[in-house]
Amino acid sequence: MSSSARILIAEDDASLVEILKGLLRSLEHRVRSASEANLAAALLGKGRWDLFFCSTKLWHSCLQTQDLLALCRQNQPETPIIMLTGYAEVSLANMALTRGAFASLQKPLKTELTVQTVKAALDSQIKQPLLPLPDFDSESLPEPQPHCSGLIGEHPGMLQLYEQISKAAPTEMSVLLQGESGTGKELVAKALHEHSNRAAGPFVAINCASLPENLLESELFGHVKGAFTGALRNKDGLFLAAHGGTLFLDEIGAIPTSMQLSLLRALQEREIRPVGALQSIPVDVRIISASNEDLQERMAKGLLRDDLYYRLNVFPLRLPPLRERKSDIRLLAGHFVRLHDKSGKPWRISIPALEALINHDWPGNVRELENCLQRACALSEGQCLQLHALPEYLQKARPEKEETRTRPAEPLAAAPDVQMTLRAYLRQCERHFIKLVLDHYAGDKEEAAKSLGISLATLYRKTQD
C-alpha cells in the first residue's frame, strides 16, 4: 500500500472531521470530507478511494434512500470501511460490521487506536491499479432522463409518485394534487393527461386564485350575450374548451363558496349552465385540481363544501417538497443548466456550490431552484457553476463548518526525517495533534482530554514532555 492513501470521510460533525483530517494528513494521507449523504455518494462514484470513514448516524439516517455502505461495497469492493460510532450507536455499528464494514471506532476518537486501525485497514486492502484521483474542486452535472412528461427525480418519493400517476392516468377519476408552491403540480397534471385516454383532447389550465369571483364564473362556465354589463356576445367557458380532454383547476381552495355548487353540479351531472343561460350544456371533461393549502382545514371552517371536496379528492396525490428529496438536486441542476444554456456543452458544478444547493431548504421548491440556476448559468464561466454565481442568500446559508471543511489544512507535522525511529515520529505527530485539539477547545484541557480519550493527568504529562 502506498504511504499516501486517499481517504473519504462521511461525517456531519465538523469538529470531529477537522480533528480526524488533521490526524490523517499528519500521516501524509490525502483526505476529502462530505457532511451530507448525497455528496458522499457522489464522491464514492468518482475515482478510487483507499479508505472510507462513515458516520454510523449518517449511514443509518438515510439507510432507506442512500445506503452508503452498500454503495461503497458495490462501486469499490476493495475499499475498507471504518464506522465512526457514537456512545448509543453500538448496535448500529454491529449491524454495519455484518454488512461489510472493516471496523468501528467509538467517539471521542482515541489517537493511538485510530492510527492503528487506519494502518490495519490500509494493509488489508487488496492491491488495485491506480485510477485517476477524484476532482476535489468540481464534479460533472448529470444529464437526467425525464419521467412522465418532464418530471425529474429518482428519490423514492418521486418514484412512488410516478407509480401513482401510471395507475391514476388511465382512469376517469378526479385527481387532487396536494403540494407546496413550486413542486410541479401542473407538470403532474399534464403527465396524467398525456398518459390518459384523453391525451388527444385538449389540456386546459386555470389558476382559480387569479381572477375575481364575477370573472371566474364566466371564465369557467361561459356566458350568454347580455348576461351582465359588458357581455356583448356569447362566450364559451373553459369547461367547453376542455371538452373531450382535461381541465386543470389550480388553487382550487380559492373557489368562492357561491360558485362551489355550480362546480359540484358540473362534476356530478357532467353538465354546465353558462352565466345568464336558461339551458344546461352537457360536457365531457376530466377534472384535475390542485392546492397548496390544507383543504380539510378550509372544509372545517366552512370555506369549502364537504360534498365538493369528496368529489374532487377521489384519487389524492401528494407531491414531495424539494427539501425532502435533496438527493435529486444534482439531477435537477443538470436538467435546468441544459435547459437554459443552449451551447450543448457539458457542465460541471463546484463542490462548494453543490453543497450550498444541498444545504438550502428551498421554500420555493423546484421553481426557486430553477430560477437560481438560470441566473447562475449567466454568471458562471467555462461551463462550471461556481458558488459566487449563486444568489447571495444561498452563499450566506452555508453552515459555519463549511469554512473549516474547505479551508486548506496545514499538516500537523513536517515531513519525517527518514533517520527518525517510528516511535519518535509518532510522538511528534502526537504533540501536534494534541496542540490542534487544545486549540479547538480554546485551551480547555478537560474538554481536550475528554475528546482525546485520555485522563487530565495524562494530558498534563504529555504537554510537559
PDB file of N, CA and C in Angstrom, residues 23-118:
ATOM      1  N   LEU A  23      -5.247  14.549  11.840  1.00  0.00           N
ATOM      2  CA  LEU A  23      -4.502  13.338  12.167  1.00  0.00           C
ATOM      3  C   LEU A  23      -4.080  12.602  10.897  1.00  0.00           C
ATOM      4  N   LEU A  24      -5.016  12.436   9.970  1.00  0.00           N
ATOM      5  CA  LEU A  24      -4.723  11.682   8.743  1.00  0.00           C
ATOM      6  C   LEU A  24      -3.711  12.412   7.866  1.00  0.00           C
ATOM      7  N   ARG A  25      -3.812  13.734   7.812  1.00  0.00           N
ATOM      8  CA  ARG A  25      -2.856  14.488   6.996  1.00  0.00           C
ATOM      9  C   ARG A  25      -1.467  14.494   7.627  1.00  0.00           C
ATOM     10  N   SER A  26      -1.427  14.391   8.958  1.00  0.00           N
ATOM     11  CA  SER A  26      -0.117  14.296   9.606  1.00  0.00           C
ATOM     12  C   SER A  26       0.567  12.982   9.239  1.00  0.00           C
ATOM     13  N   LEU A  27      -0.225  11.996   8.848  1.00  0.00           N
ATOM     14  CA  LEU A  27       0.300  10.711   8.384  1.00  0.00           C
ATOM     15  C   LEU A  27       0.479  10.700   6.872  1.00  0.00           C
ATOM     16  N   GLU A  28       0.375  11.898   6.269  1.00  0.00           N
ATOM     17  CA  GLU A  28       0.619  12.116   4.841  1.00  0.00           C
ATOM     18  C   GLU A  28      -0.440  11.490   3.942  1.00  0.00           C
ATOM     19  N   HIS A  29      -1.664  11.369   4.440  1.00  0.00           N
ATOM     20  CA  HIS A  29      -2.761  10.881   3.608  1.00  0.00           C
ATOM     21  C   HIS A  29      -3.510  12.063   3.001  1.00  0.00           C
ATOM     22  N   ARG A  30      -4.180  11.801   1.902  1.00  0.00           N
ATOM     23  CA  ARG A  30      -4.974  12.828   1.219  1.00  0.00           C
ATOM     24  C   ARG A  30      -6.434  12.602   1.588  1.00  0.00           C
ATOM     25  N   VAL A  31      -7.096  13.647   2.059  1.00  0.00           N
ATOM     26  CA  VAL A  31      -8.404  13.485   2.691  1.00  0.00           C
ATOM     27  C   VAL A  31      -9.442  14.391   2.041  1.00  0.00           C
ATOM     28  N   ARG A  32     -10.646  13.854   1.903  1.00  0.00           N
ATOM     29  CA  ARG A  32     -11.816  14.632   1.442  1.00  0.00           C
ATOM     30  C   ARG A  32     -12.964  14.290   2.382  1.00  0.00           C
ATOM     31  N   SER A  33     -13.801  15.277   2.708  1.00  0.00           N
ATOM     32  CA  SER A  33     -14.925  15.017   3.610  1.00  0.00           C
ATOM     33  C   SER A  33     -16.238  15.430   2.973  1.00  0.00           C
ATOM     34  N   ALA A  34     -17.313  14.823   3.449  1.00  0.00           N
ATOM     35  CA  ALA A  34     -18.668  15.145   2.995  1.00  0.00           C
ATOM     36  C   ALA A  34     -19.580  15.118   4.204  1.00  0.00           C
ATOM     37  N   SER A  35     -20.343  16.192   4.402  1.00  0.00           N
ATOM     38  CA  SER A  35     -21.241  16.261   5.557  1.00  0.00           C
ATOM     39  C   SER A  35     -22.640  15.781   5.224  1.00  0.00           C
ATOM     40  N   GLU A  36     -22.909  15.515   3.942  1.00  0.00           N
ATOM     41  CA  GLU A  36     -24.226  15.048   3.502  1.00  0.00           C
ATOM     42  C   GLU A  36     -24.066  13.707   2.804  1.00  0.00           C
ATOM     43  N   ALA A  37     -25.062  12.824   2.980  1.00  0.00           N
ATOM     44  CA  ALA A  37     -25.011  11.514   2.329  1.00  0.00           C
ATOM     45  C   ALA A  37     -24.976  11.651   0.811  1.00  0.00           C
ATOM     46  N   ASN A  38     -25.692  12.649   0.277  1.00  0.00           N
ATOM     47  CA  ASN A  38     -25.736  12.817  -1.177  1.00  0.00           C
ATOM     48  C   ASN A  38     -24.352  13.115  -1.743  1.00  0.00           C
ATOM     49  N   LEU A  39     -23.618  13.999  -1.058  1.00  0.00           N
ATOM     50  CA  LEU A  39     -22.283  14.353  -1.530  1.00  0.00           C
ATOM     51  C   LEU A  39     -21.328  13.173  -1.375  1.00  0.00           C
ATOM     52  N   ALA A  40     -21.447  12.442  -0.269  1.00  0.00           N
ATOM     53  CA  ALA A  40     -20.601  11.261  -0.070  1.00  0.00           C
ATOM     54  C   ALA A  40     -20.848  10.236  -1.172  1.00  0.00           C
ATOM     55  N   ALA A  41     -22.126  10.041  -1.520  1.00  0.00           N
ATOM     56  CA  ALA A  41     -22.465   9.091  -2.579  1.00  0.00           C
ATOM     57  C   ALA A  41     -21.855   9.519  -3.908  1.00  0.00           C
ATOM     58  N   ALA A  42     -21.895  10.820  -4.177  1.00  0.00           N
ATOM     59  CA  ALA A  42     -21.316  11.324  -5.431  1.00  0.00           C
ATOM     60  C   ALA A  42     -19.810  11.084  -5.469  1.00  0.00           C
ATOM     61  N   LEU A  43     -19.130  11.321  -4.346  1.00  0.00           N
ATOM     62  CA  LEU A  43     -17.681  11.138  -4.301  1.00  0.00           C
ATOM     63  C   LEU A  43     -17.296   9.668  -4.370  1.00  0.00           C
ATOM     64  N   LEU A  44     -18.131   8.784  -3.817  1.00  0.00           N
ATOM     65  CA  LEU A  44     -17.851   7.349  -3.896  1.00  0.00           C
ATOM     66  C   LEU A  44     -17.897   6.848  -5.335  1.00  0.00           C
ATOM     67  N   GLY A  45     -18.634   7.557  -6.162  1.00  0.00           N
ATOM     68  CA  GLY A  45     -18.749   7.147  -7.560  1.00  0.00           C
ATOM     69  C   GLY A  45     -17.650   7.700  -8.440  1.00  0.00           C
ATOM     70  N   LYS A  46     -16.699   8.432  -7.868  1.00  0.00           N
ATOM     71  CA  LYS A  46     -15.650   9.075  -8.666  1.00  0.00           C
ATOM     72  C   LYS A  46     -14.276   8.561  -8.250  1.00  0.00           C
ATOM     73  N   GLY A  47     -13.519   8.019  -9.193  1.00  0.00           N
ATOM     74  CA  GLY A  47     -12.179   7.553  -8.887  1.00  0.00           C
ATOM     75  C   GLY A  47     -12.187   6.385  -7.919  1.00  0.00           C
ATOM     76  N   ARG A  48     -11.061   6.163  -7.237  1.00  0.00           N
ATOM     77  CA  ARG A  48     -10.986   5.077  -6.264  1.00  0.00           C
ATOM     78  C   ARG A  48     -10.473   5.615  -4.940  1.00  0.00           C
ATOM     79  N   TRP A  49     -11.076   5.146  -3.853  1.00  0.00           N
ATOM     80  CA  TRP A  49     -10.679   5.542  -2.505  1.00  0.00           C
ATOM     81  C   TRP A  49      -9.994   4.364  -1.824  1.00  0.00           C
ATOM     82  N   ASP A  50      -8.964   4.666  -1.034  1.00  0.00           N
ATOM     83  CA  ASP A  50      -8.246   3.615  -0.322  1.00  0.00           C
ATOM     84  C   ASP A  50      -8.884   3.292   1.021  1.00  0.00           C
ATOM     85  N   LEU A  51      -9.663   4.245   1.573  1.00  0.00           N
ATOM     86  CA  LEU A  51     -10.296   4.038   2.878  1.00  0.00           C
ATOM     87  C   LEU A  51     -11.506   4.958   2.984  1.00  0.00           C
ATOM     88  N   PHE A  52     -12.570   4.434   3.579  1.00  0.00           N
ATOM     89  CA  PHE A  52     -13.811   5.205   3.720  1.00  0.00           C
ATOM     90  C   PHE A  52     -14.228   5.223   5.182  1.00  0.00           C
ATOM     91  N   PHE A  53     -14.199   6.417   5.809  1.00  0.00           N
ATOM     92  CA  PHE A  53     -14.759   6.604   7.152  1.00  0.00           C
ATOM     93  C   PHE A  53     -16.224   6.995   6.995  1.00  0.00           C
ATOM     94  N   CYS A  54     -17.115   6.337   7.721  1.00  0.00           N
ATOM     95  CA  CYS A  54     -18.545   6.635   7.587  1.00  0.00           C
ATOM     96  C   CYS A  54     -19.197   6.772   8.961  1.00  0.00           C
ATOM     97  N   SER A  55     -19.881   7.878   9.176  1.00  0.00           N
ATOM     98  CA  SER A  55     -20.623   8.090  10.418  1.00  0.00           C
ATOM     99  C   SER A  55     -21.759   7.077  10.522  1.00  0.00           C
ATOM    100  N   THR A  56     -21.813   6.355  11.625  1.00  0.00           N
ATOM    101  CA  THR A  56     -22.899   5.394  11.833  1.00  0.00           C
ATOM    102  C   THR A  56     -24.250   6.092  11.814  1.00  0.00           C
ATOM    103  N   LYS A  57     -24.317   7.259  12.441  1.00  0.00           N
ATOM    104  CA  LYS A  57     -25.563   8.026  12.482  1.00  0.00           C
ATOM    105  C   LYS A  57     -25.992   8.460  11.083  1.00  0.00           C
ATOM    106  N   LEU A  58     -25.035   8.986  10.303  1.00  0.00           N
ATOM    107  CA  LEU A  58     -25.343   9.444   8.947  1.00  0.00           C
ATOM    108  C   LEU A  58     -25.773   8.277   8.071  1.00  0.00           C
ATOM    109  N   TRP A  59     -25.075   7.161   8.199  1.00  0.00           N
ATOM    110  CA  TRP A  59     -25.425   5.964   7.412  1.00  0.00           C
ATOM    111  C   TRP A  59     -26.839   5.493   7.730  1.00  0.00           C
ATOM    112  N   HIS A  60     -27.152   5.380   9.012  1.00  0.00           N
ATOM    113  CA  HIS A  60     -28.452   4.837   9.399  1.00  0.00           C
ATOM    114  C   HIS A  60     -29.590   5.798   9.085  1.00  0.00           C
ATOM    115  N   SER A  61     -29.345   7.116   9.196  1.00  0.00           N
ATOM    116  CA  SER A  61     -30.418   8.095   8.982  1.00  0.00           C
ATOM    117  C   SER A  61     -30.926   8.085   7.548  1.00  0.00           C
ATOM    118  N   CYS A  62     -30.082   7.671   6.600  1.00  0.00           N
ATOM    119  CA  CYS A  62     -30.507   7.675   5.194  1.00  0.00           C
ATOM    120  C   CYS A  62     -30.471   6.269   4.611  1.00  0.00           C
ATOM    121  N   LEU A  63     -30.598   5.258   5.478  1.00  0.00           N
ATOM    122  CA  LEU A  63     -30.452   3.866   5.046  1.00  0.00           C
ATOM    123  C   LEU A  63     -31.458   3.480   3.978  1.00  0.00           C
ATOM    124  N   GLN A  64     -32.686   4.007   4.087  1.00  0.00           N
ATOM    125  CA  GLN A  64     -33.735   3.628   3.142  1.00  0.00           C
ATOM    126  C   GLN A  64     -33.576   4.315   1.790  1.00  0.00           C
ATOM    127  N   THR A  65     -32.855   5.419   1.744  1.00  0.00           N
ATOM    128  CA  THR A  65     -32.760   6.179   0.495  1.00  0.00           C
ATOM    129  C   THR A  65     -31.357   6.172  -0.107  1.00  0.00           C
ATOM    130  N   GLN A  66     -30.337   6.051   0.735  1.00  0.00           N
ATOM    131  CA  GLN A  66     -28.964   6.156   0.233  1.00  0.00           C
ATOM    132  C   GLN A  66     -28.059   5.336   1.137  1.00  0.00           C
ATOM    133  N   ASP A  67     -27.974   4.010   0.893  1.00  0.00           N
ATOM    134  CA  ASP A  67     -27.162   3.125   1.721  1.00  0.00           C
ATOM    135  C   ASP A  67     -25.696   3.293   1.327  1.00  0.00           C
ATOM    136  N   LEU A  68     -24.970   4.096   2.100  1.00  0.00           N
ATOM    137  CA  LEU A  68     -23.587   4.408   1.744  1.00  0.00           C
ATOM    138  C   LEU A  68     -22.689   3.182   1.798  1.00  0.00           C
ATOM    139  N   LEU A  69     -22.943   2.274   2.744  1.00  0.00           N
ATOM    140  CA  LEU A  69     -22.120   1.069   2.824  1.00  0.00           C
ATOM    141  C   LEU A  69     -22.322   0.202   1.589  1.00  0.00           C
ATOM    142  N   ALA A  70     -23.595   0.001   1.219  1.00  0.00           N
ATOM    143  CA  ALA A  70     -23.888  -0.818   0.040  1.00  0.00           C
ATOM    144  C   ALA A  70     -23.303  -0.181  -1.213  1.00  0.00           C
ATOM    145  N   LEU A  71     -23.378   1.149  -1.274  1.00  0.00           N
ATOM    146  CA  LEU A  71     -22.843   1.860  -2.442  1.00  0.00           C
ATOM    147  C   LEU A  71     -21.333   1.686  -2.532  1.00  0.00           C
ATOM    148  N   CYS A  72     -20.659   1.782  -1.389  1.00  0.00           N
ATOM    149  CA  CYS A  72     -19.210   1.603  -1.365  1.00  0.00           C
ATOM    150  C   CYS A  72     -18.836   0.169  -1.740  1.00  0.00           C
ATOM    151  N   ARG A  73     -19.552  -0.810  -1.181  1.00  0.00           N
ATOM    152  CA  ARG A  73     -19.240  -2.215  -1.481  1.00  0.00           C
ATOM    153  C   ARG A  73     -19.493  -2.531  -2.948  1.00  0.00           C
ATOM    154  N   GLN A  74     -20.503  -1.877  -3.525  1.00  0.00           N
ATOM    155  CA  GLN A  74     -20.841  -2.129  -4.923  1.00  0.00           C
ATOM    156  C   GLN A  74     -19.828  -1.480  -5.870  1.00  0.00           C
ATOM    157  N   ASN A  75     -19.515  -0.209  -5.618  1.00  0.00           N
ATOM    158  CA  ASN A  75     -18.631   0.525  -6.529  1.00  0.00           C
ATOM    159  C   ASN A  75     -17.150   0.260  -6.271  1.00  0.00           C
ATOM    160  N   GLN A  76     -16.794   0.043  -4.995  1.00  0.00           N
ATOM    161  CA  GLN A  76     -15.383  -0.106  -4.648  1.00  0.00           C
ATOM    162  C   GLN A  76     -15.232  -1.220  -3.611  1.00  0.00           C
ATOM    163  N   PRO A  77     -15.447  -2.471  -4.026  1.00  0.00           N
ATOM    164  CA  PRO A  77     -15.469  -3.584  -3.065  1.00  0.00           C
ATOM    165  C   PRO A  77     -14.155  -3.771  -2.319  1.00  0.00           C
ATOM    166  N   GLU A  78     -13.045  -3.232  -2.870  1.00  0.00           N
ATOM    167  CA  GLU A  78     -11.750  -3.401  -2.214  1.00  0.00           C
ATOM    168  C   GLU A  78     -11.495  -2.365  -1.127  1.00  0.00           C
ATOM    169  N   THR A  79     -12.358  -1.349  -1.023  1.00  0.00           N
ATOM    170  CA  THR A  79     -12.124  -0.251  -0.076  1.00  0.00           C
ATOM    171  C   THR A  79     -12.627  -0.607   1.320  1.00  0.00           C
ATOM    172  N   PRO A  80     -11.751  -0.633   2.325  1.00  0.00           N
ATOM    173  CA  PRO A  80     -12.215  -0.910   3.693  1.00  0.00           C
ATOM    174  C   PRO A  80     -13.019   0.267   4.253  1.00  0.00           C
ATOM    175  N   ILE A  81     -13.982  -0.055   5.114  1.00  0.00           N
ATOM    176  CA  ILE A  81     -14.871   0.951   5.695  1.00  0.00           C
ATOM    177  C   ILE A  81     -14.699   0.952   7.212  1.00  0.00           C
ATOM    178  N   ILE A  82     -14.471   2.130   7.778  1.00  0.00           N
ATOM    179  CA  ILE A  82     -14.393   2.279   9.234  1.00  0.00           C
ATOM    180  C   ILE A  82     -15.573   3.133   9.685  1.00  0.00           C
ATOM    181  N   MET A  83     -16.381   2.602  10.592  1.00  0.00           N
ATOM    182  CA  MET A  83     -17.540   3.324  11.097  1.00  0.00           C
ATOM    183  C   MET A  83     -17.127   4.243  12.250  1.00  0.00           C
ATOM    184  N   LEU A  84     -17.676   5.450  12.271  1.00  0.00           N
ATOM    185  CA  LEU A  84     -17.480   6.406  13.365  1.00  0.00           C
ATOM    186  C   LEU A  84     -18.743   6.387  14.208  1.00  0.00           C
ATOM    187  N   THR A  85     -18.652   5.861  15.415  1.00  0.00           N
ATOM    188  CA  THR A  85     -19.832   5.470  16.183  1.00  0.00           C
ATOM    189  C   THR A  85     -19.975   6.255  17.476  1.00  0.00           C
ATOM    190  N   GLY A  86     -21.180   6.760  17.732  1.00  0.00           N
ATOM    191  CA  GLY A  86     -21.481   7.441  18.977  1.00  0.00           C
ATOM    192  C   GLY A  86     -21.718   6.457  20.107  1.00  0.00           C
ATOM    193  N   TYR A  87     -21.827   7.002  21.317  1.00  0.00           N
ATOM    194  CA  TYR A  87     -21.953   6.155  22.510  1.00  0.00           C
ATOM    195  C   TYR A  87     -23.164   5.238  22.444  1.00  0.00           C
ATOM    196  N   ALA A  88     -24.293   5.754  21.928  1.00  0.00           N
ATOM    197  CA  ALA A  88     -25.543   4.979  21.930  1.00  0.00           C
ATOM    198  C   ALA A  88     -25.792   4.264  20.605  1.00  0.00           C
ATOM    199  N   GLU A  89     -24.748   4.139  19.777  1.00  0.00           N
ATOM    200  CA  GLU A  89     -24.941   3.580  18.436  1.00  0.00           C
ATOM    201  C   GLU A  89     -24.216   2.253  18.235  1.00  0.00           C
ATOM    202  N   VAL A  90     -23.893   1.574  19.334  1.00  0.00           N
ATOM    203  CA  VAL A  90     -23.107   0.347  19.234  1.00  0.00           C
ATOM    204  C   VAL A  90     -23.841  -0.715  18.429  1.00  0.00           C
ATOM    205  N   SER A  91     -25.147  -0.849  18.643  1.00  0.00           N
ATOM    206  CA  SER A  91     -25.906  -1.869  17.904  1.00  0.00           C
ATOM    207  C   SER A  91     -25.911  -1.569  16.413  1.00  0.00           C
ATOM    208  N   LEU A  92     -25.976  -0.277  16.072  1.00  0.00           N
ATOM    209  CA  LEU A  92     -25.929   0.101  14.655  1.00  0.00           C
ATOM    210  C   LEU A  92     -24.559  -0.205  14.068  1.00  0.00           C
ATOM    211  N   ALA A  93     -23.515   0.029  14.856  1.00  0.00           N
ATOM    212  CA  ALA A  93     -22.164  -0.285  14.382  1.00  0.00           C
ATOM    213  C   ALA A  93     -22.015  -1.778  14.136  1.00  0.00           C
ATOM    214  N   ASN A  94     -22.578  -2.589  15.031  1.00  0.00           N
ATOM    215  CA  ASN A  94     -22.532  -4.039  14.837  1.00  0.00           C
ATOM    216  C   ASN A  94     -23.264  -4.445  13.559  1.00  0.00           C
ATOM    217  N   MET A  95     -24.385  -3.774  13.296  1.00  0.00           N
ATOM    218  CA  MET A  95     -25.114  -4.035  12.053  1.00  0.00           C
ATOM    219  C   MET A  95     -24.236  -3.709  10.848  1.00  0.00           C
ATOM    220  N   ALA A  96     -23.521  -2.582  10.940  1.00  0.00           N
ATOM    221  CA  ALA A  96     -22.644  -2.181   9.837  1.00  0.00           C
ATOM    222  C   ALA A  96     -21.525  -3.197   9.627  1.00  0.00           C
ATOM    223  N   LEU A  97     -20.997  -3.747  10.717  1.00  0.00           N
ATOM    224  CA  LEU A  97     -19.936  -4.747  10.603  1.00  0.00           C
ATOM    225  C   LEU A  97     -20.433  -5.998   9.893  1.00  0.00           C
ATOM    226  N   THR A  98     -21.689  -6.369  10.142  1.00  0.00           N
ATOM    227  CA  THR A  98     -22.246  -7.537   9.446  1.00  0.00           C
ATOM    228  C   THR A  98     -22.493  -7.250   7.971  1.00  0.00           C
ATOM    229  N   ARG A  99     -22.513  -5.971   7.609  1.00  0.00           N
ATOM    230  CA  ARG A  99     -22.746  -5.595   6.209  1.00  0.00           C
ATOM    231  C   ARG A  99     -21.457  -5.223   5.481  1.00  0.00           C
ATOM    232  N   GLY A 100     -20.336  -5.574   6.081  1.00  0.00           N
ATOM    233  CA  GLY A 100     -19.089  -5.419   5.345  1.00  0.00           C
ATOM    234  C   GLY A 100     -18.131  -4.369   5.846  1.00  0.00           C
ATOM    235  N   ALA A 101     -18.472  -3.629   6.916  1.00  0.00           N
ATOM    236  CA  ALA A 101     -17.531  -2.642   7.443  1.00  0.00           C
ATOM    237  C   ALA A 101     -16.314  -3.352   8.031  1.00  0.00           C
ATOM    238  N   PHE A 102     -15.143  -2.723   7.915  1.00  0.00           N
ATOM    239  CA  PHE A 102     -13.903  -3.331   8.406  1.00  0.00           C
ATOM    240  C   PHE A 102     -13.794  -3.217   9.922  1.00  0.00           C
ATOM    241  N   ALA A 103     -14.155  -2.055  10.466  1.00  0.00           N
ATOM    242  CA  ALA A 103     -14.014  -1.816  11.904  1.00  0.00           C
ATOM    243  C   ALA A 103     -14.916  -0.667  12.316  1.00  0.00           C
ATOM    244  N   SER A 104     -15.022  -0.491  13.645  1.00  0.00           N
ATOM    245  CA  SER A 104     -15.807   0.614  14.192  1.00  0.00           C
ATOM    246  C   SER A 104     -14.982   1.320  15.259  1.00  0.00           C
ATOM    247  N   LEU A 105     -14.946   2.654  15.189  1.00  0.00           N
ATOM    248  CA  LEU A 105     -14.257   3.462  16.197  1.00  0.00           C
ATOM    249  C   LEU A 105     -15.285   4.279  16.958  1.00  0.00           C
ATOM    250  N   GLN A 106     -15.228   4.211  18.292  1.00  0.00           N
ATOM    251  CA  GLN A 106     -16.208   4.937  19.098  1.00  0.00           C
ATOM    252  C   GLN A 106     -15.726   6.356  19.377  1.00  0.00           C
ATOM    253  N   LYS A 107     -16.668   7.308  19.298  1.00  0.00           N
ATOM    254  CA  LYS A 107     -16.369   8.706  19.606  1.00  0.00           C
ATOM    255  C   LYS A 107     -16.392   8.907  21.130  1.00  0.00           C
ATOM    256  N   PRO A 108     -15.547   9.796  21.678  1.00  0.00           N
ATOM    257  CA  PRO A 108     -14.473  10.539  21.007  1.00  0.00           C
ATOM    258  C   PRO A 108     -13.330   9.610  20.601  1.00  0.00           C
ATOM    259  N   LEU A 109     -12.735   9.886  19.458  1.00  0.00           N
ATOM    260  CA  LEU A 109     -11.699   9.011  18.922  1.00  0.00           C
ATOM    261  C   LEU A 109     -10.444   9.065  19.780  1.00  0.00           C
ATOM    262  N   LYS A 110      -9.826   7.901  19.959  1.00  0.00           N
ATOM    263  CA  LYS A 110      -8.541   7.814  20.650  1.00  0.00           C
ATOM    264  C   LYS A 110      -7.445   7.777  19.585  1.00  0.00           C
ATOM    265  N   THR A 111      -6.485   8.655  19.713  1.00  0.00           N
ATOM    266  CA  THR A 111      -5.486   8.853  18.663  1.00  0.00           C
ATOM    267  C   THR A 111      -4.748   7.570  18.307  1.00  0.00           C
ATOM    268  N   GLU A 112      -4.190   6.902  19.299  1.00  0.00           N
ATOM    269  CA  GLU A 112      -3.373   5.716  19.024  1.00  0.00           C
ATOM    270  C   GLU A 112      -4.206   4.615  18.379  1.00  0.00           C
ATOM    271  N   LEU A 113      -5.420   4.401  18.896  1.00  0.00           N
ATOM    272  CA  LEU A 113      -6.284   3.369  18.328  1.00  0.00           C
ATOM    273  C   LEU A 113      -6.684   3.724  16.898  1.00  0.00           C
ATOM    274  N   THR A 114      -6.944   5.009  16.657  1.00  0.00           N
ATOM    275  CA  THR A 114      -7.316   5.435  15.305  1.00  0.00           C
ATOM    276  C   THR A 114      -6.179   5.178  14.328  1.00  0.00           C
ATOM    277  N   VAL A 115      -4.956   5.542  14.718  1.00  0.00           N
ATOM    278  CA  VAL A 115      -3.788   5.321  13.849  1.00  0.00           C
ATOM    279  C   VAL A 115      -3.609   3.833  13.569  1.00  0.00           C
ATOM    280  N   GLN A 116      -3.732   3.006  14.593  1.00  0.00           N
ATOM    281  CA  GLN A 116      -3.568   1.561  14.420  1.00  0.00           C
ATOM    282  C   GLN A 116      -4.638   0.988  13.497  1.00  0.00           C
ATOM    283  N   THR A 117      -5.887   1.456  13.677  1.00  0.00           N
ATOM    284  CA  THR A 117      -6.988   0.939  12.857  1.00  0.00           C
ATOM    285  C   THR A 117      -6.831   1.351  11.400  1.00  0.00           C
ATOM    286  N   VAL A 118      -6.413   2.590  11.180  1.00  0.00           N
ATOM    287  CA  VAL A 118      -6.179   3.058   9.805  1.00  0.00           C
ATOM    288  C   VAL A 118      -5.099   2.217   9.140  1.00  0.00           C
TER     289      VAL A 118
END
